[in-house]
Coordinates of C-alpha atoms in Angstrom, one line a residue:
M3 CA -1.6 -5.0 -46.9
S4 CA -3.3 -2.8 -44.3
D5 CA -3.1 1.0 -44.3
G6 CA -0.8 0.9 -41.3
Q7 CA 1.6 -1.6 -42.9
L8 CA 1.6 0.4 -46.1
A9 CA 2.4 3.5 -44.2
Q10 CA 5.2 1.7 -42.4
G11 CA 6.6 0.4 -45.7
N12 CA 6.6 3.9 -47.2
F13 CA 8.4 5.2 -44.1
E14 CA 11.1 2.6 -44.4
L15 CA 11.5 3.3 -48.1
S16 CA 11.9 7.0 -47.4
I17 CA 14.8 6.5 -45.0
V18 CA 18.1 7.6 -46.5
S19 CA 20.9 5.2 -45.3
D20 CA 24.1 6.7 -44.2
I21 CA 27.2 4.8 -45.5
L22 CA 30.8 5.4 -44.4
I23 CA 33.5 4.5 -47.0
V24 CA 36.9 3.8 -45.5
D25 CA 39.8 3.5 -48.1
D26 CA 43.3 5.0 -48.3
T27 CA 43.1 5.4 -52.1
A28 CA 41.4 8.6 -53.2
D29 CA 40.4 7.3 -56.6
N30 CA 38.6 4.3 -55.0
I31 CA 36.7 6.6 -52.6
R32 CA 35.7 9.0 -55.4
L33 CA 34.4 6.3 -57.7
L34 CA 32.6 4.4 -54.9
S35 CA 31.1 7.6 -53.5
S36 CA 29.8 8.6 -56.9
M37 CA 28.2 5.3 -57.5
L38 CA 26.4 5.2 -54.1
L39 CA 25.2 8.8 -54.4
E40 CA 23.6 8.0 -57.7
Q41 CA 21.8 5.1 -55.8
G42 CA 20.3 7.6 -53.3
Y43 CA 22.6 6.9 -50.3
K44 CA 24.1 9.5 -48.0
V45 CA 27.9 9.0 -48.2
R46 CA 30.7 9.9 -45.8
K47 CA 34.4 9.2 -46.3
A48 CA 37.5 8.4 -44.3
I49 CA 41.0 7.8 -45.7
N50 CA 42.4 5.8 -42.7
G51 CA 41.3 3.7 -39.8
T52 CA 41.8 6.4 -37.1
M53 CA 39.6 8.9 -39.0
A54 CA 37.1 6.1 -39.5
L55 CA 36.7 5.3 -35.8
T56 CA 36.5 9.0 -34.9
A57 CA 33.7 9.5 -37.5
I58 CA 31.9 6.4 -36.4
R59 CA 32.0 7.4 -32.7
T60 CA 30.9 11.0 -33.5
L61 CA 27.9 9.9 -35.7
P62 CA 27.4 6.2 -36.2
P63 CA 26.6 5.3 -39.8
D64 CA 24.1 2.7 -40.9
L65 CA 26.7 0.6 -42.7
L66 CA 30.5 0.6 -43.2
L67 CA 32.4 -0.2 -46.4
L68 CA 35.9 -1.0 -45.3
D69 CA 39.1 -1.6 -47.2
V70 CA 41.6 -4.1 -45.7
N71 CA 45.0 -2.8 -46.7
M72 CA 45.6 0.7 -45.1
P73 CA 48.6 2.2 -43.4
Q74 CA 48.9 2.5 -39.6
M75 CA 45.7 0.6 -38.9
D76 CA 44.3 -2.0 -41.3
G77 CA 40.6 -2.8 -41.9
Y78 CA 40.7 -5.8 -39.6
E79 CA 41.8 -3.7 -36.6
V80 CA 39.2 -1.1 -37.4
C81 CA 36.5 -3.8 -37.4
R82 CA 37.9 -5.4 -34.3
Q83 CA 37.8 -2.2 -32.3
L84 CA 34.3 -1.4 -33.6
K85 CA 32.9 -4.7 -32.5
Q86 CA 34.4 -4.3 -29.0
D87 CA 32.2 -1.2 -28.4
P88 CA 28.7 -2.2 -27.1
Q89 CA 27.2 1.0 -28.6
L90 CA 28.7 0.4 -32.1
R91 CA 29.0 -3.4 -32.5
D92 CA 25.7 -3.8 -34.4
I93 CA 26.8 -1.6 -37.3
P94 CA 27.2 -3.9 -40.3
V95 CA 30.6 -4.0 -41.9
I96 CA 31.2 -5.1 -45.6
F97 CA 34.8 -5.5 -46.5
L98 CA 35.9 -4.3 -50.0
S99 CA 39.4 -5.6 -50.9
A100 CA 41.6 -6.7 -53.8
L101 CA 42.7 -9.6 -51.6
D102 CA 40.9 -12.7 -52.8
S103 CA 42.3 -15.5 -50.7
T104 CA 40.2 -17.7 -48.5
V105 CA 42.4 -16.8 -45.5
D106 CA 41.7 -13.1 -46.0
K107 CA 38.0 -13.6 -46.2
V108 CA 37.9 -15.9 -43.1
K109 CA 39.9 -13.3 -41.1
A110 CA 37.4 -10.6 -42.1
F111 CA 34.5 -12.7 -40.9
A112 CA 36.4 -13.6 -37.7
V113 CA 36.8 -10.0 -36.7
G114 CA 33.0 -9.3 -37.2
G115 CA 32.5 -8.5 -40.9
I116 CA 29.1 -9.6 -42.3
D117 CA 30.2 -9.7 -46.0
Y118 CA 33.2 -9.6 -48.2
L119 CA 33.4 -8.3 -51.8
T120 CA 36.4 -8.5 -54.0
K121 CA 37.6 -5.6 -56.1
P122 CA 36.8 -5.0 -58.9
F123 CA 33.1 -5.4 -58.2
H124 CA 29.8 -4.7 -60.0
I125 CA 27.8 -1.8 -58.6
E126 CA 24.6 -3.9 -58.9
E127 CA 26.0 -6.6 -56.8
L128 CA 27.4 -4.2 -54.2
V129 CA 24.0 -2.4 -53.9
A130 CA 22.2 -5.7 -53.5
R131 CA 24.5 -6.7 -50.7
I132 CA 24.3 -3.3 -49.1
E133 CA 20.5 -3.4 -49.2
S134 CA 20.4 -6.9 -47.9
Q135 CA 22.5 -6.0 -44.8
L136 CA 20.7 -2.7 -44.2
T137 CA 17.4 -4.6 -44.2
I138 CA 18.7 -7.1 -41.7
A139 CA 20.1 -4.3 -39.6
R140 CA 16.7 -2.5 -39.6
Q141 CA 14.9 -5.6 -38.7
R142 CA 17.3 -6.3 -35.9
Q143 CA 16.9 -2.7 -34.6
L144 CA 13.1 -3.0 -34.9
L145 CA 13.2 -6.3 -32.9
Q146 CA 15.4 -4.6 -30.3
Q147 CA 13.0 -1.7 -30.0
Q148 CA 10.0 -4.1 -29.7
K149 CA 11.9 -6.1 -27.1
Q150 CA 12.6 -3.0 -25.1
Q151 CA 9.0 -1.9 -25.4
L152 CA 7.8 -5.3 -24.3
E153 CA 10.2 -5.2 -21.3
L154 CA 8.8 -1.8 -20.4
E155 CA 5.2 -3.1 -20.7
I156 CA 6.1 -6.1 -18.6
Q157 CA 7.6 -3.9 -15.9
E158 CA 4.6 -1.6 -16.0
R159 CA 2.3 -4.6 -15.8
R160 CA 4.2 -5.9 -12.8
K161 CA 3.9 -2.6 -11.1
V162 CA 0.1 -2.6 -11.8
E163 CA -0.2 -6.1 -10.5
A164 CA 1.8 -5.3 -7.4
E165 CA -0.4 -2.2 -6.8
L166 CA -3.5 -4.3 -7.3
K167 CA -2.2 -7.0 -4.9
W168 CA -1.4 -4.3 -2.3
Q169 CA -4.9 -2.7 -2.7
R170 CA -6.5 -6.2 -2.5
E171 CA -4.6 -7.1 0.7
R172 CA -5.4 -3.6 2.1
S173 CA -9.1 -4.2 1.3
E174 CA -8.9 -7.6 2.9
T175 CA -7.3 -6.1 6.0
L176 CA -9.9 -3.3 6.2
I177 CA -12.8 -5.8 5.8
L178 CA -11.4 -8.1 8.5
N179 CA -11.0 -5.1 10.8
I180 CA -14.7 -4.3 10.3
F181 CA -16.3 -7.8 10.1
P182 CA -15.7 -11.2 11.5
Q183 CA -13.9 -13.4 8.9
K184 CA -16.9 -15.6 8.2
I185 CA -19.1 -12.5 7.6
A186 CA -16.4 -10.9 5.4
E187 CA -16.3 -14.1 3.2
R188 CA -20.0 -14.0 2.8
L189 CA -20.0 -10.4 1.8
K190 CA -17.2 -11.0 -0.8
S191 CA -19.2 -13.9 -2.2
G192 CA -22.0 -11.5 -3.1
H193 CA -24.6 -11.9 -0.2
Q194 CA -26.7 -8.8 0.0
T195 CA -28.4 -9.4 3.4
I196 CA -26.7 -11.4 6.1
A197 CA -28.5 -12.3 9.3
S198 CA -28.1 -15.3 11.7
Y199 CA -29.7 -16.3 14.9
F200 CA -27.6 -17.3 17.8
D201 CA -29.4 -18.9 20.8
E202 CA -26.6 -18.3 23.4
V203 CA -24.2 -15.4 23.5
T204 CA -23.0 -12.9 26.0
V205 CA -23.0 -9.2 25.3
L206 CA -20.9 -6.5 27.1
F207 CA -21.5 -2.7 27.1
A208 CA -18.9 -0.4 28.7
D209 CA -19.1 3.3 29.1
L210 CA -16.6 5.9 30.4
V211 CA -17.9 7.7 33.4
G212 CA -17.8 11.5 33.2
F213 CA -16.9 11.6 29.5
T214 CA -19.4 14.3 28.6
T215 CA -17.9 16.6 31.2
L216 CA -14.4 15.8 30.0
A217 CA -15.3 16.5 26.4
V218 CA -15.9 20.2 27.0
Q219 CA -12.7 20.6 29.0
I220 CA -10.1 19.5 26.4
P221 CA -9.6 20.1 22.6
P222 CA -11.4 17.7 20.2
T223 CA -8.2 16.3 18.8
D224 CA -6.9 15.6 22.3
L225 CA -10.2 13.9 23.1
V226 CA -10.0 11.7 20.1
Q227 CA -6.4 10.7 20.8
F228 CA -7.4 9.9 24.4
L229 CA -10.3 7.7 23.3
N230 CA -8.0 6.0 20.7
Q231 CA -5.5 5.2 23.5
I232 CA -8.2 3.6 25.6
F233 CA -10.0 1.7 22.9
S234 CA -6.8 0.4 21.4
R235 CA -6.1 -1.3 24.7
F236 CA -9.6 -2.7 24.7
D237 CA -9.1 -4.0 21.2
A238 CA -6.0 -5.8 22.3
L239 CA -8.1 -7.5 25.0
V240 CA -10.7 -8.5 22.4
E241 CA -7.9 -10.3 20.5
Q242 CA -6.5 -11.8 23.7
Y243 CA -9.9 -13.4 24.7
Q244 CA -10.9 -14.2 21.1
L245 CA -14.1 -12.1 21.2
E246 CA -15.9 -10.0 18.6
K247 CA -15.9 -6.2 19.0
I248 CA -19.1 -5.0 17.5
K249 CA -18.8 -1.2 17.6
T250 CA -18.0 2.0 19.6
I251 CA -20.6 4.7 20.0
G252 CA -19.0 7.8 21.3
D253 CA -17.3 6.7 24.5
A254 CA -19.3 3.4 24.7
Y255 CA -17.7 0.1 23.7
M256 CA -19.6 -3.1 22.7
V257 CA -18.3 -6.6 22.7
V258 CA -19.9 -10.1 22.2
G259 CA -18.8 -13.6 22.9
G260 CA -20.1 -16.7 21.2
L261 CA -20.5 -15.6 17.6
P262 CA -20.1 -15.9 14.7
Q263 CA -18.3 -19.1 15.9
H264 CA -20.2 -20.8 18.8
R265 CA -18.2 -21.3 22.0
D266 CA -19.3 -22.8 25.3
D267 CA -17.3 -20.4 27.4
H268 CA -18.7 -17.2 25.9
A269 CA -19.8 -15.8 29.3
Q270 CA -16.5 -16.7 31.0
A271 CA -14.5 -15.0 28.2
I272 CA -16.6 -11.9 28.4
A273 CA -16.2 -11.9 32.2
Q274 CA -12.5 -12.0 31.9
M275 CA -12.6 -9.2 29.4
A276 CA -14.7 -7.1 31.7
L277 CA -12.3 -7.6 34.7
A278 CA -9.3 -6.8 32.4
M279 CA -11.0 -3.7 31.2
Q280 CA -11.5 -2.4 34.7
T281 CA -7.8 -3.1 35.5
T282 CA -6.7 -1.3 32.3
I283 CA -8.8 1.8 33.0
Q284 CA -7.4 2.1 36.5
E285 CA -3.9 2.4 34.9
L286 CA -4.9 5.4 32.8
K287 CA -5.7 9.0 33.5
T288 CA -7.4 11.8 31.6
P289 CA -5.4 14.5 29.8
L290 CA -6.2 16.6 32.8
G291 CA -4.6 14.0 35.2
Q292 CA -8.0 12.8 36.6
P293 CA -8.6 9.1 37.3
L294 CA -11.0 7.1 35.0
S295 CA -13.7 4.7 35.7
L296 CA -16.0 2.4 33.7
R297 CA -19.6 1.2 34.0
I298 CA -20.0 -2.2 32.5
G299 CA -23.2 -4.2 31.9
I300 CA -23.3 -7.8 30.8
N301 CA -26.2 -10.1 29.7
S302 CA -26.5 -13.5 28.1
G303 CA -29.1 -14.9 25.8
P304 CA -30.2 -15.1 22.2
V305 CA -29.5 -12.5 19.5
V306 CA -29.8 -11.9 15.8
A307 CA -26.6 -10.7 14.2
G308 CA -25.9 -9.5 10.7
V309 CA -25.2 -6.9 8.1
I310 CA -27.9 -4.7 6.6
G311 CA -28.1 -1.7 4.4
T312 CA -26.3 -0.7 1.1
K313 CA -23.7 1.8 2.4
K314 CA -21.2 2.0 5.2
F315 CA -21.9 -1.6 6.2
S316 CA -21.5 -2.6 9.9
Y317 CA -22.0 -5.9 11.7
D318 CA -24.5 -5.4 14.5
L319 CA -26.7 -7.3 17.0
W320 CA -30.4 -7.1 17.7
G321 CA -32.7 -8.5 20.4
D322 CA -33.8 -8.2 24.0
T323 CA -30.4 -9.6 25.2
V324 CA -28.7 -6.6 23.7
N325 CA -31.1 -4.1 25.1
V326 CA -30.8 -5.5 28.7
A327 CA -27.0 -5.5 28.5
S328 CA -27.1 -1.8 27.5
R329 CA -29.6 -1.0 30.4
L330 CA -27.4 -2.9 32.9
E331 CA -24.5 -0.7 31.9
S332 CA -26.4 2.6 32.1
Q333 CA -28.0 1.7 35.4
G334 CA -24.8 0.4 36.9
E335 CA -22.2 2.1 39.1
P336 CA -18.8 3.6 38.2
G337 CA -16.0 1.1 38.5
R338 CA -18.4 -1.9 38.8
I339 CA -19.6 -4.7 36.5
Q340 CA -23.3 -5.4 36.6
I341 CA -24.5 -8.8 35.2
S342 CA -27.9 -10.3 34.7
E343 CA -29.2 -13.4 36.4
Q344 CA -28.8 -15.3 33.1
T345 CA -25.1 -14.4 33.0
H346 CA -24.7 -15.1 36.7
G347 CA -26.1 -18.6 36.2
L348 CA -23.2 -19.3 33.7
L349 CA -20.5 -17.7 35.9
H350 CA -21.2 -18.3 39.6
H351 CA -19.2 -21.6 39.8
Q352 CA -16.0 -20.0 38.5
F353 CA -16.3 -16.3 39.4
H354 CA -16.9 -14.3 42.5
C355 CA -20.2 -12.5 42.3
E356 CA -22.3 -10.5 44.7
E357 CA -26.0 -10.1 44.6
R358 CA -27.1 -6.5 44.1
G359 CA -30.8 -7.2 44.3
V360 CA -33.8 -6.3 42.2
I361 CA -33.6 -3.2 40.1
C362 CA -36.1 -1.7 37.7
L363 CA -34.8 -1.6 34.2
K364 CA -36.4 0.9 31.7
G365 CA -38.7 -1.0 29.4
R366 CA -38.2 -4.3 31.2
G367 CA -39.5 -3.8 34.7
E368 CA -37.9 -5.5 37.7
L369 CA -34.8 -7.7 37.3
K370 CA -32.4 -9.4 39.7
T371 CA -28.8 -8.4 39.0
Y372 CA -25.4 -9.1 40.4
W373 CA -22.0 -7.5 40.7
L374 CA -19.1 -9.4 39.1
L375 CA -16.1 -8.9 41.5
G376 CA -13.4 -11.3 40.3

């Protein structure tokens, strides 16, 4: 036996059981009480059924020794009422009676008694039966406590599991808001460095005209809310045209078509996005009531896309295609969409374009560009 089991056993042996004797004969109560006190029990007494039920409801005993023949309310009725109370029904009842017929014993068990002893009785037999029923009652109580504890642990585990599930779903949502699904899956599977080459995509850069001036005219919180209003509409367009938003940098917005899933109409989808962005921006005004305008630059070609670093991951693009798209935006005109010759070659059969001519792009020299009109 372990120390814990030994301690538990000693604790159980130290419990003083509380026994209620119910009998209308004073000599019987006195004799029985004296015997049980000598055995180390705590004893209480009641001389009729009404007093017994009051005593039980006031302070439930561990066991009830109950006479059958009593005036006003016999022992059967006392037991019947006791067993109808959910809070008291588990108290063991041993009948003590001079009645020795089988009918009387059966009736005692029918109303909820757990044992029946005929007077006169031997104290050793009575104590043995009392201890047997107290042990059963203690085991039942212990099992009930363990059951309740188990139910509490199950409820707590379910709460923890529900919280973990919510956290996992929230993490999944956050990851998918930051990365394309395929990239998110690769990150979750443990890939440290993710980089892929795409030979044909279309990149869009958009920039709010006059944003720097506006930023010093309105409070920072209003400015952020204003940008959120605009970019939220652009995000909806990204979803509509099934593109990939790469990032925002201040008031600049970057989108790509054709990755991470290849699509033949990447340039057409980006062109539709750009035209929709221009329409959207015309519907909005600054917090000061001023009209808004966008510069947009678009270029098509190969890029490398991936995730690098160890903190604050972001999915980004690299390559000359990206640099040219950015330059086309910065050297464009407010309210217009400037596209490269490569993008024009993919669009001119389906979209209305106008040649701008040759411009000098920083770091690239002279390039022929076009305006995307509709």
